[in-house]
Amino acid sequence: MSITSLSVNVFRFPTSLFNNNNNNSNNYNSNNNNRKKSFISCSSRKFLDRSQFSGAFKCDFNAFTKTRPLMDHHNDGELSHNHNLNSGGDGAFEERDCAGTPYIPIYVMLPLGVIDMNCRLLDPEALMNQLKVLKSVNVDGVMVDCWWGIVESHTPRVYNWSGYRTLFQMLRDLGLKVQVVMSFHECGGNVGDDVHIPLPHWITAIAQSNPDIYFTDKDGRRNTECLTWGVDKKRVLSKRTAFEVYFDYMRSFRVEFDDYFEDGIISEIEIGLGPCGELRYPSYPAKHGWKYPGIGGFQCYDKYLMKSLSEAAEARGHLNWARVPDKAGSYNSAPHDTDFFRDGGDYDSYYGRFFLNWYSRVLIEHADRVLSLANFAFEGTCIAAKLSGIHWWYKTASHAAELTAGFYNKSNRDGYVEIAAMLKKQKTALNFTCVELRTLTQHEDFPEAMADPEALVWQVLNSAWDASIPVASENALTCHDREGYNKILENAKPRMDPDGHHLSAFTYLRLGHDLMERHNFLEFERFVKRMHVTVGEVGFCTSIHCEERNGRFFLLDDDDTAISGELAPPPN
């Protein structure tokens, strides 16, 4: 095996990027902006300044290839952090041969704000150009959020799907499939959120007189990201329960886009089950001061969930257990600083086991009922649920961050088996995050977090595969480097798995200008080919040139034929 090395003064592009045939988705740390992120070193690449693109001036990009042996001295055959793939140093890494491995479909998440608050598609021409580029490298489809706060914004049961119909028609014309997320949560305030999309106005109006429809922490602070599961069966939403509100919304979507279901353009529906669309409590809200790697906090102080806890304690015969642990620290505590989560702490007492069992059962029952309604609304369509990868404090006995999020997973108890069994019952696929993260990198950057994303991924994926349910995944953080892509590949296609387990699909986070930058897109195309089991080196043009036309940058071949779509200009 060998890799391609680039010239020090040119950059080559994959040939498929210029194909005119258009028929053929931060360590959860909002304060980590100043930390150096892992990426491929560009020291061997020289980008041309914008001034060199002025007028009709053309710059030839001529390239050559050379090969070198592949071995790594740093990380058991894996690429070391910030390793320079394209310079001619002694460091190298082992490339996996993907021949004979399964084809894994690749989807790309669209920008969060691709549909505006008036349900109109933003900048369709620019989006079409980007989608053509994705199609040119054989991406299978895209993922898009259908925001409850946009579609049913002003009046209950009045839905506006107009922008999504425009988008879906565009995807149909390009031959791309779409995974649709029923997004019953607020957008804004979390890592990666670049727009603010609140819950529907009529919901926030109800909350003014009844704030207990939101999850609530021990200090009485309300979390407006999504509705508490305590109102799932309470008629407090304009005479409807939350279950009825979710079902009416899903059914409206199914009727509105029946033709896209029938012709297979809509390939999957992912059901939003909590904050960020994930099945979990909003236990680590940045808006309330949480910082990585804090353990988070229990979110069950609204009157509806407190009543449920009281009823569970009464049924158990211990009325004094009708309380939330009072020695569980604060959002940014470490487990060993609390009486509840420390080794030998109350989390493993009779009361602790009772509370954690109730807390996780509420989460699982919520998902069970919503997914049951989704299967009825979308009969015959693949359904999926997203699970967050809470990997910090995984190396401790209590797994405190997982417990506050509702996953009753600790060193002597597998909390993901019950979730997998529920998903199997509802014939629902699992979508799991953080498959690109490495434990060694986490240890180097945040040794205090006691994180182990690799062990967590192994546990969750195998719990799902043991339950015989499909497993898809996505990256938790921005990924443009080969190290991250190789890690995804290892999780997507486990080596020497006796049962042949593999991911059913992978969704890349996310489409944007960063992905369209030349060096980033080259790595992305290479990743897509390996997930699709294309054998051989990435294709290259031997001579192309760049030209500016009215302030927009295009790449042209020797016949001055422009590629499909505009690419991001080179950095200054």
XYZ file of C-alpha atoms in Angstrom:
572
model
C 0.000 0.000 0.000
C 1.040 3.600 -0.543
C -0.372 7.064 -0.269
C -0.328 10.047 -2.555
C 1.944 12.952 -1.719
C 1.292 16.436 -3.086
C 3.717 18.913 -4.578
C 4.809 21.711 -2.270
C 3.401 24.393 -4.529
C 0.289 22.890 -6.059
C -2.898 21.163 -5.000
C -4.611 18.541 -7.073
C -8.298 17.794 -7.119
C -10.116 14.469 -7.541
C -11.327 13.979 -11.094
C -14.856 13.226 -9.923
C -15.037 16.770 -8.552
C -14.969 18.029 -12.127
C -17.574 15.637 -13.437
C -20.354 17.482 -15.213
C -22.634 14.461 -15.160
C -25.142 15.272 -12.469
C -27.394 12.364 -13.039
C -25.122 9.887 -11.743
C -23.527 15.436 9.778
C -15.038 20.158 20.034
C -15.247 17.693 22.787
C -18.790 18.744 23.653
C -16.905 21.660 25.098
C -18.328 25.071 24.418
C -15.194 26.647 25.878
C -12.745 24.724 23.738
C -12.464 27.252 20.937
C -8.858 28.071 21.747
C -7.649 24.484 21.855
C -5.853 23.182 18.807
C -8.046 20.813 16.848
C -6.763 17.685 15.149
C -6.360 18.122 11.401
C -4.061 17.200 8.559
C -1.047 19.456 8.493
C -0.987 21.610 5.384
C 2.702 22.473 5.624
C 3.374 20.852 2.279
C 0.610 22.778 0.487
C 0.889 26.305 -0.788
C -2.404 28.001 -1.620
C -2.476 30.843 -4.074
C -3.445 34.270 -2.813
C -6.707 35.791 -4.021
C -4.707 38.505 -5.763
C -3.258 35.838 -8.052
C -6.780 35.108 -9.325
C -7.505 38.673 -10.527
C -9.081 39.258 -13.895
C -8.642 36.481 -16.400
C -5.256 35.444 -14.995
C -4.920 31.658 -14.948
C -2.718 29.563 -12.688
C -1.816 26.026 -13.681
C -2.087 23.359 -10.998
C 0.353 20.646 -12.083
C 0.862 17.706 -9.788
C 2.909 14.604 -9.332
C 2.685 11.550 -7.139
C 5.167 9.560 -5.179
C 4.801 6.695 -2.757
C 6.376 5.707 0.495
C 6.086 2.740 2.880
C 3.317 2.855 5.427
C 4.072 2.296 9.075
C 3.516 4.247 12.259
C 5.778 4.642 15.254
C 3.281 6.263 17.547
C -0.046 4.538 17.991
C -0.254 0.808 17.308
C -0.416 1.165 13.553
C -2.876 4.057 13.718
C -2.217 7.608 12.629
C -0.938 9.752 15.476
C -2.569 13.052 16.476
C -1.753 15.940 14.092
C 0.376 13.624 11.957
C 1.393 15.169 8.642
C 0.117 12.897 5.901
C 1.443 14.912 3.022
C 4.987 15.821 3.952
C 7.958 13.647 3.284
C 9.028 12.922 6.849
C 9.804 9.537 8.322
C 6.451 9.180 10.125
C 3.856 7.069 8.342
C 0.845 4.928 9.075
C -0.778 1.695 8.034
C -3.548 1.979 5.476
C -6.293 -0.589 5.680
C -7.228 -2.590 2.608
C -11.012 -2.252 2.258
C -11.385 -4.760 -0.560
C -14.277 -7.118 0.055
C -15.856 -4.989 2.798
C -19.547 -3.983 2.695
C -20.883 -0.926 0.883
C -21.933 1.687 3.445
C -24.173 4.535 2.221
C -22.938 8.051 2.965
C -25.276 10.930 3.799
C -24.321 14.541 4.531
C -26.183 16.747 7.007
C -27.467 19.975 5.519
C -26.896 23.279 7.358
C -29.175 23.785 10.359
C -30.631 26.952 8.843
C -31.156 25.707 5.300
C -34.877 26.503 5.806
C -35.658 29.929 7.287
C -38.274 30.819 9.912
C -40.824 31.495 7.146
C -40.243 27.984 5.813
C -38.424 29.129 2.690
C -35.334 27.482 1.228
C -32.343 29.784 1.665
C -30.093 30.476 -1.337
C -31.255 27.550 -3.489
C -28.703 28.276 -6.236
C -25.711 28.015 -3.908
C -27.176 24.896 -2.293
C -27.747 23.311 -5.692
C -24.088 23.872 -6.585
C -22.937 22.223 -3.364
C -25.309 19.306 -3.835
C -23.985 18.766 -7.366
C -20.464 18.546 -5.983
C -21.612 15.974 -3.405
C -23.374 13.998 -6.123
C -20.215 14.065 -8.263
C -18.356 12.038 -5.607
C -21.248 9.567 -5.267
C -22.652 10.680 -1.927
C -25.902 8.747 -1.469
C -28.025 11.495 0.052
C -28.446 14.183 2.679
C -30.031 14.592 6.104
C -32.242 17.556 7.004
C -34.041 18.702 10.160
C -37.773 19.372 9.831
C -38.126 21.936 12.607
C -41.329 21.848 14.651
C -40.703 25.502 15.538
C -40.845 26.461 11.839
C -43.547 24.203 10.438
C -46.162 24.547 13.214
C -44.891 27.880 14.411
C -47.913 30.049 15.102
C -51.090 27.970 15.376
C -51.714 24.409 16.577
C -52.368 21.956 13.711
C -51.511 24.552 11.034
C -48.446 23.285 9.162
C -46.298 25.009 6.547
C -44.084 22.556 4.623
C -43.407 24.780 1.575
C -39.626 25.150 1.926
C -39.161 21.437 2.456
C -41.112 20.642 -0.709
C -38.779 22.916 -2.672
C -35.777 21.167 -1.141
C -37.091 17.651 -1.745
C -37.811 18.440 -5.392
C -34.224 19.629 -5.776
C -32.958 16.370 -4.279
C -35.221 14.341 -6.531
C -33.889 16.144 -9.604
C -30.322 15.314 -8.542
C -31.072 11.687 -7.682
C -30.177 12.127 -4.003
C -32.027 10.466 -1.144
C -32.911 12.207 2.106
C -32.995 11.233 5.763
C -35.536 13.448 7.514
C -35.338 14.334 11.213
C -38.563 15.084 13.069
C -36.972 17.852 15.143
C -39.168 18.487 18.178
C -36.425 20.477 19.894
C -35.023 23.978 19.937
C -31.905 24.836 17.927
C -29.364 27.172 19.481
C -27.035 27.177 22.461
C -25.339 23.828 21.837
C -22.006 22.999 20.220
C -22.239 23.567 16.467
C -25.522 25.501 16.560
C -25.209 28.533 14.274
C -28.873 29.538 14.136
C -31.669 29.924 16.668
C -34.931 28.096 16.036
C -37.191 28.110 19.116
C -40.098 25.829 19.856
C -43.432 26.961 18.315
C -44.711 30.325 19.510
C -47.923 28.789 20.786
C -45.883 26.411 22.964
C -43.858 29.263 24.488
C -47.127 31.115 25.111
C -48.432 28.130 27.095
C -45.161 28.021 29.033
C -45.660 31.569 30.277
C -48.510 30.367 32.470
C -47.267 26.791 32.923
C -43.431 26.664 32.835
C -43.524 23.078 34.125
C -43.959 21.887 30.538
C -40.151 22.236 30.353
C -37.438 20.151 31.981
C -36.312 21.800 35.228
C -33.104 21.555 37.266
C -32.598 21.635 41.048
C -32.320 25.436 41.048
C -35.677 25.802 39.319
C -34.186 26.826 35.963
C -36.304 25.815 32.991
C -34.746 24.298 29.899
C -36.600 25.431 26.777
C -34.860 22.967 24.420
C -37.759 20.515 24.450
C -40.831 19.484 26.412
C -40.500 17.465 29.579
C -41.580 13.878 29.215
C -43.896 14.546 32.134
C -46.443 16.063 29.719
C -46.387 13.128 27.314
C -49.867 12.119 28.498
C -51.101 15.412 29.969
C -53.617 17.518 28.029
C -51.865 20.800 28.642
C -50.949 21.725 25.041
C -54.107 23.369 23.697
C -56.152 20.370 24.842
C -53.683 17.882 23.390
C -51.060 15.685 24.996
C -47.465 15.853 23.822
C -47.897 12.407 22.276
C -50.861 13.700 20.255
C -48.926 16.804 19.184
C -45.988 14.683 17.961
C -48.243 12.232 16.139
C -50.285 14.951 14.393
C -47.057 16.557 13.175
C -45.614 13.287 11.874
C -48.875 12.307 10.197
C -49.108 15.691 8.472
C -45.598 15.225 7.082
C -46.410 11.732 5.825
C -49.535 12.921 3.993
C -47.866 16.052 2.602
C -44.930 14.152 1.083
C -46.610 10.902 0.103
C -45.108 11.037 -3.409
C -41.564 11.293 -2.017
C -42.169 8.283 0.211
C -43.592 6.283 -2.656
C -40.668 6.895 -5.016
C -38.055 6.270 -2.302
C -36.544 9.775 -2.150
C -37.247 9.808 1.592
C -35.203 6.843 2.733
C -35.457 7.182 6.519
C -37.223 9.136 9.252
C -35.236 9.888 12.398
C -37.486 10.686 15.336
C -36.418 13.475 17.680
C -36.681 12.178 21.236
C -35.034 14.913 23.308
C -32.537 17.801 23.209
C -30.544 17.963 19.956
C -32.957 15.308 18.688
C -31.202 12.739 20.893
C -32.660 10.266 23.366
C -31.394 11.782 26.628
C -32.260 14.297 29.316
C -30.884 17.838 28.760
C -28.390 17.186 31.545
C -25.478 19.317 30.333
C -26.938 22.656 29.161
C -24.318 25.242 28.231
C -26.923 27.974 28.745
C -26.996 27.090 32.449
C -23.227 27.140 32.838
C -22.200 23.566 32.073
C -18.643 23.125 30.780
C -16.885 19.996 29.608
C -16.224 17.633 31.382
C -18.800 18.405 34.082
C -21.014 15.521 35.230
C -24.207 17.440 34.464
C -27.339 17.448 36.568
C -30.608 15.559 36.970
C -33.489 17.196 35.085
C -36.690 16.005 36.718
C -37.813 18.844 39.002
C -40.897 19.847 37.006
C -44.141 19.068 38.809
C -45.137 16.303 36.393
C -41.976 14.225 36.754
C -41.848 14.856 40.504
C -45.375 13.454 40.772
C -44.270 10.394 38.774
C -41.329 9.922 41.147
C -43.648 10.172 44.164
C -45.962 7.547 42.709
C -43.025 5.215 42.040
C -41.724 5.654 45.604
C -45.174 5.000 47.027
C -45.538 1.854 44.920
C -42.173 0.684 46.214
C -43.283 1.334 49.790
C -40.693 3.991 50.580
C -42.287 7.433 50.584
C -39.006 9.014 51.707
C -37.508 7.988 48.370
C -39.732 10.506 46.534
C -36.812 12.878 46.115
C -33.970 13.613 43.718
C -30.444 12.913 45.071
C -29.375 15.977 47.054
C -25.634 15.226 47.159
C -25.074 14.828 43.421
C -23.013 17.999 42.983
C -23.561 20.633 40.308
C -23.221 20.786 36.536
C -19.430 21.119 36.611
C -18.624 18.778 39.487
C -16.368 15.750 39.146
C -17.735 12.397 40.382
C -15.205 12.084 43.196
C -16.314 15.461 44.575
C -19.855 14.234 45.285
C -21.249 11.821 47.854
C -23.623 10.357 45.298
C -21.275 9.590 42.378
C -17.958 8.915 44.143
C -16.619 5.357 44.312
C -18.770 3.540 46.854
C -21.232 6.445 46.774
C -24.993 6.504 47.163
C -25.560 5.798 43.480
C -25.157 2.113 44.340
C -27.307 2.165 47.486
C -30.857 0.785 47.599
C -32.258 4.293 47.210
C -29.738 5.190 44.501
C -30.623 2.130 42.448
C -34.336 2.878 42.843
C -33.965 6.475 41.666
C -31.671 5.722 38.728
C -33.936 2.903 37.589
C -36.972 5.233 37.661
C -35.066 8.041 35.924
C -33.912 5.808 33.062
C -37.269 4.036 32.811
C -39.023 7.364 32.157
C -36.571 7.972 29.297
C -37.068 4.535 27.760
C -40.864 4.634 28.108
C -40.962 8.033 26.410
C -38.985 6.691 23.454
C -41.039 3.494 23.341
C -44.334 5.372 22.988
C -43.155 8.029 20.554
C -41.530 5.409 18.296
C -44.712 3.354 18.418
C -46.632 6.380 17.115
C -43.942 6.995 14.503
C -44.250 3.449 13.192
C -47.982 3.993 12.820
C -47.524 7.349 11.062
C -44.714 6.148 8.757
C -45.729 2.559 8.188
C -43.362 0.872 5.749
C -40.572 3.459 6.159
C -37.306 2.930 8.022
C -37.382 4.586 11.444
C -34.312 5.598 13.448
C -33.510 7.050 16.868
C -30.361 8.954 17.795
C -28.327 8.207 20.922
C -25.664 10.627 22.140
C -22.147 9.426 22.917
C -21.492 10.594 26.478
C -17.949 9.352 26.835
C -16.590 11.507 29.657
C -16.214 9.851 33.089
C -16.644 6.495 31.359
C -13.514 5.178 33.107
C -15.027 5.765 36.558
C -17.246 3.300 38.412
C -20.405 5.408 38.398
C -20.301 6.805 34.832
C -21.830 9.950 36.316
C -22.347 11.918 33.071
C -24.270 9.014 31.569
C -26.419 8.658 34.673
C -27.535 12.293 34.704
C -28.387 11.967 30.982
C -30.667 9.011 31.742
C -28.443 6.116 30.689
C -28.342 3.716 33.658
C -24.945 2.470 32.621
C -22.236 1.933 35.236
C -19.254 -0.339 35.681
C -21.384 -3.259 36.898
C -24.507 -2.656 34.775
C -25.037 -2.419 31.001
C -27.572 0.356 30.511
C -27.652 0.160 26.735
C -29.060 -3.356 26.528
C -32.489 -2.117 27.661
C -32.448 0.683 25.099
C -31.473 -1.752 22.337
C -34.299 -4.109 23.367
C -36.808 -1.239 23.177
C -35.547 -0.247 19.715
C -35.825 -3.849 18.544
C -39.401 -3.986 19.823
C -40.226 -0.863 17.805
C -38.272 -2.050 14.722
C -36.139 1.080 14.966
C -32.534 1.552 13.852
C -29.970 3.095 16.191
C -27.979 6.149 15.145
C -24.966 6.666 17.421
C -22.460 9.500 17.595
C -18.747 10.014 18.352
C -17.391 7.190 16.179
C -14.506 9.416 15.039
C -13.107 10.072 18.527
C -9.995 8.389 19.925
C -9.446 7.635 23.583
C -5.772 8.567 23.374
C -6.576 11.999 21.978
C -9.147 12.581 24.704
C -6.599 11.599 27.326
C -4.006 13.968 25.881
C -6.381 16.941 25.661
C -8.520 16.352 28.768
C -6.861 13.822 31.094
C -9.148 14.915 33.920
C -12.271 13.774 32.009
C -11.531 10.046 32.370
C -13.102 9.634 28.928
C -13.118 6.507 26.803
C -15.072 7.064 23.572
C -13.679 3.912 21.956
C -14.929 1.663 24.764
C -18.304 3.408 24.741
C -18.682 2.976 20.974
C -17.757 -0.699 21.278
C -20.305 -1.235 24.068
C -23.205 0.556 22.369
C -22.645 -0.890 18.904
C -22.358 -4.416 20.228
C -25.461 -4.004 22.409
C -27.375 -3.052 19.280
C -25.850 -5.753 17.091
C -26.589 -8.363 19.769
C -30.211 -7.227 19.598
C -30.114 -7.599 15.788
C -31.048 -4.003 15.016
C -29.458 -1.856 12.288
C -26.808 0.572 13.505
C -25.918 3.809 11.741
C -23.637 6.541 12.973
C -22.402 10.081 12.574
C -19.418 12.099 13.719
C -19.965 14.134 16.893
C -17.507 16.881 15.964
C -16.206 18.468 12.785
C -13.945 16.013 10.959
C -11.723 16.860 7.986
C -8.621 14.778 8.692
C -7.607 11.308 7.637
C -7.045 10.244 11.232
C -10.699 10.843 12.066
C -11.907 9.244 8.832
C -9.790 6.147 9.457
C -11.287 5.814 12.930
C -14.797 6.028 11.476
C -13.850 3.365 8.951
C -12.636 1.016 11.696
C -15.934 1.365 13.571
C -18.005 1.137 10.386
C -16.325 -2.084 9.236
C -14.864 -3.900 12.257
C -11.868 -6.063 11.405
C -12.323 -9.810 11.616
C -15.823 -9.612 13.136
C -16.989 -13.263 13.058
C -20.581 -12.183 12.451
C -19.788 -9.637 9.759
C -21.266 -6.682 11.649
C -21.027 -3.258 10.022
C -22.804 0.074 10.029
C -25.919 0.327 7.899
C -25.128 3.952 6.963
C -22.987 6.909 7.968
C -24.068 10.560 8.105
C -21.383 13.233 7.882
C -21.630 16.390 9.982
C -21.987 18.716 8.035
C -22.226 20.470 4.640
C -20.607 23.909 4.679
C -17.789 26.056 3.348
C -15.196 24.167 5.404
C -16.065 20.879 3.704
C -15.920 22.536 0.291
C -12.358 23.761 0.830
C -10.052 21.914 -1.507
C -7.862 19.970 0.896
C -10.857 19.035 3.061
C -12.926 17.843 0.130
C -10.101 15.676 -1.192
C -9.999 13.793 2.106
C -13.791 13.534 2.177
C -13.948 12.044 -1.320
C -11.273 9.543 -0.383
C -13.307 8.571 2.685
C -16.490 8.119 0.635
C -14.669 5.833 -1.791
C -13.359 3.632 1.024
C -16.795 3.385 2.637
C -18.147 2.463 -0.789
C -15.316 -0.046 -1.300
C -13.830 1.577 -4.367
C -10.407 0.009 -4.853
C -7.418 2.062 -5.954
C -6.036 5.552 -5.571
C -8.155 8.694 -5.656
C -8.307 10.073 -9.190
C -6.560 13.307 -10.097
C -6.535 15.831 -12.891
C -3.036 16.381 -14.224
C -3.590 19.963 -15.375
C -6.330 22.363 -14.363
C -6.513 26.068 -13.714
C -8.479 28.412 -11.500
C -10.299 31.494 -12.762
C -12.228 34.280 -11.075
C -15.470 35.311 -12.692
C -17.348 38.193 -11.108
C -15.822 37.509 -7.714
C -16.624 33.771 -7.798
C -13.951 31.089 -8.153
C -14.224 28.149 -10.547
C -11.912 25.345 -11.635
C -11.654 24.670 -15.339
C -10.132 21.892 -17.372
C -7.835 22.308 -20.369
C -10.822 23.137 -22.588
C -11.943 25.933 -20.220
C -14.960 23.857 -19.198
C -16.062 24.757 -15.676
C -16.729 22.080 -13.109
C -20.273 21.675 -11.759
C -20.692 24.164 -8.965
C -18.608 26.868 -7.328
C -15.952 25.991 -4.752
C -14.846 28.029 -1.784
C -12.006 30.450 -2.606
C -8.560 29.686 -1.237
C -7.792 31.154 2.182
C -6.060 34.505 2.398
